[in-house]
Coordinates of C-alpha atoms in Angstrom, one line a residue:
M961 CA 201.7 4.6 -47.3
K962 CA 199.3 1.6 -46.7
V963 CA 197.5 0.3 -49.8
T964 CA 194.0 -1.1 -49.6
S965 CA 192.3 -3.5 -52.0
P966 CA 189.1 -2.7 -53.5
T967 CA 187.4 -5.4 -51.8
R968 CA 188.5 -4.2 -48.2
R969 CA 187.3 -0.4 -49.5
S970 CA 183.9 -1.9 -50.6
M971 CA 183.5 -3.7 -47.2
R972 CA 184.3 -0.7 -45.1
R973 CA 181.8 1.5 -47.3
H974 CA 179.1 -1.2 -46.8
L975 CA 179.9 -1.3 -43.1
L976 CA 179.5 2.5 -42.7
V977 CA 176.4 2.5 -44.7
A978 CA 174.7 -0.1 -42.4
V979 CA 176.0 1.8 -39.2
V980 CA 174.5 4.8 -40.4
V981 CA 171.1 3.2 -41.4
V982 CA 170.9 1.6 -38.0
C983 CA 171.6 4.7 -36.3
I984 CA 169.0 6.6 -38.2
L985 CA 166.5 3.8 -37.2
V986 CA 167.3 3.8 -33.6
I987 CA 167.2 7.7 -33.5
G988 CA 164.0 7.9 -35.6
V989 CA 161.9 5.0 -33.7
G990 CA 163.3 6.4 -30.3
G991 CA 162.6 10.0 -31.2
W992 CA 158.9 8.9 -32.2
G993 CA 158.4 6.9 -29.1
T994 CA 159.2 9.9 -26.9
T995 CA 157.3 12.4 -28.7
A996 CA 154.1 10.2 -29.4
V997 CA 151.2 11.0 -27.4
I998 CA 148.7 8.0 -26.7
S999 CA 145.6 9.9 -25.8
G1000 CA 143.4 6.9 -24.9
A1001 CA 142.3 3.3 -25.2
V1002 CA 139.6 1.7 -26.6
V1003 CA 137.1 0.5 -24.1
A1004 CA 134.5 -2.3 -24.9
S1005 CA 132.3 -4.6 -23.2
G1006 CA 132.4 -8.3 -23.9
S1007 CA 131.9 -11.9 -22.6
L1008 CA 134.0 -15.0 -22.7
V1009 CA 132.2 -17.9 -23.9
V1010 CA 133.7 -21.5 -24.1
D1011 CA 133.3 -22.9 -27.5
S1012 CA 132.2 -26.3 -26.1
N1013 CA 131.5 -27.5 -22.7
V1014 CA 131.4 -31.2 -24.0
K1015 CA 133.8 -33.4 -22.2
K1016 CA 135.0 -36.9 -23.8
V1017 CA 134.5 -39.5 -21.1
Q1018 CA 136.6 -42.8 -22.0
H1019 CA 137.7 -45.9 -19.8
P1020 CA 141.3 -46.5 -20.0
T1021 CA 141.0 -50.2 -20.8
G1022 CA 137.5 -50.3 -22.6
G1023 CA 134.5 -52.0 -21.8
I1024 CA 130.8 -52.4 -22.7
V1025 CA 128.4 -49.6 -21.3
G1026 CA 125.8 -51.1 -19.0
E1027 CA 124.2 -48.0 -17.9
L1028 CA 124.4 -44.5 -18.8
R1029 CA 123.2 -42.3 -15.9
V1030 CA 123.3 -38.8 -17.5
R1031 CA 121.8 -37.2 -20.5
D1032 CA 122.8 -34.5 -23.1
G1033 CA 122.9 -31.2 -21.3
D1034 CA 123.0 -32.5 -17.7
H1035 CA 125.2 -30.9 -15.4
V1036 CA 127.7 -33.2 -13.6
H1037 CA 130.1 -32.4 -10.7
A1038 CA 133.3 -34.2 -9.4
G1039 CA 132.6 -37.6 -8.1
D1040 CA 129.3 -38.3 -10.0
I1041 CA 128.7 -41.7 -11.6
V1042 CA 128.3 -41.0 -15.2
V1043 CA 128.4 -44.4 -16.8
R1044 CA 128.6 -47.7 -15.3
L1045 CA 130.3 -50.5 -17.3
D1046 CA 128.8 -54.0 -18.0
E1047 CA 130.2 -56.5 -15.5
T1048 CA 130.1 -59.6 -17.7
I1049 CA 133.7 -59.4 -19.1
T1050 CA 135.1 -58.5 -15.8
R1051 CA 133.3 -61.5 -13.9
A1052 CA 134.5 -63.8 -16.6
N1053 CA 138.0 -62.6 -16.5
L1054 CA 137.6 -63.0 -12.8
A1055 CA 136.6 -66.6 -13.1
I1056 CA 139.4 -67.4 -15.4
V1057 CA 142.1 -66.0 -13.0
S1058 CA 140.4 -67.6 -10.0
K1059 CA 140.5 -71.0 -11.7
G1060 CA 144.2 -70.6 -12.8
L1061 CA 144.9 -69.7 -8.9
D1062 CA 142.9 -72.9 -8.1
E1063 CA 145.0 -75.0 -10.4
E1064 CA 148.3 -73.6 -9.4
T1065 CA 147.3 -74.2 -5.8
V1066 CA 146.5 -77.9 -6.5
L1067 CA 149.7 -78.4 -8.3
E1068 CA 151.9 -76.9 -5.5
A1069 CA 149.9 -79.2 -3.0
S1070 CA 150.6 -82.3 -5.2
A1071 CA 154.2 -81.2 -5.6
R1072 CA 154.6 -81.0 -1.9
K1073 CA 153.0 -84.6 -1.2
I1074 CA 155.5 -86.1 -3.7
L1075 CA 158.5 -84.5 -2.1

């Protein structure tokens, strides 16, 4: 005769209770699902509204706005010019780069004369 410990009997008892509870739930919910009659649906009219049509416009490197071509509430399409940035900083940067290139060209020409 095999002797079982009280812990092992308790575990078997709890496992049996758990299996019975799961079976009751599956049979209960399955039975309700097969016999329940859904008589209709709720039909209502409505409309979908966007909370805000405001779009943020931001230049990736920044700049000073020179001209704003739209006003609040205007409709814009793809490709429309919305804002023009001030060219002062861009022209100043171009002048600095051009001057640097000129200096490098002179230095290179001087180096060639020496060699």
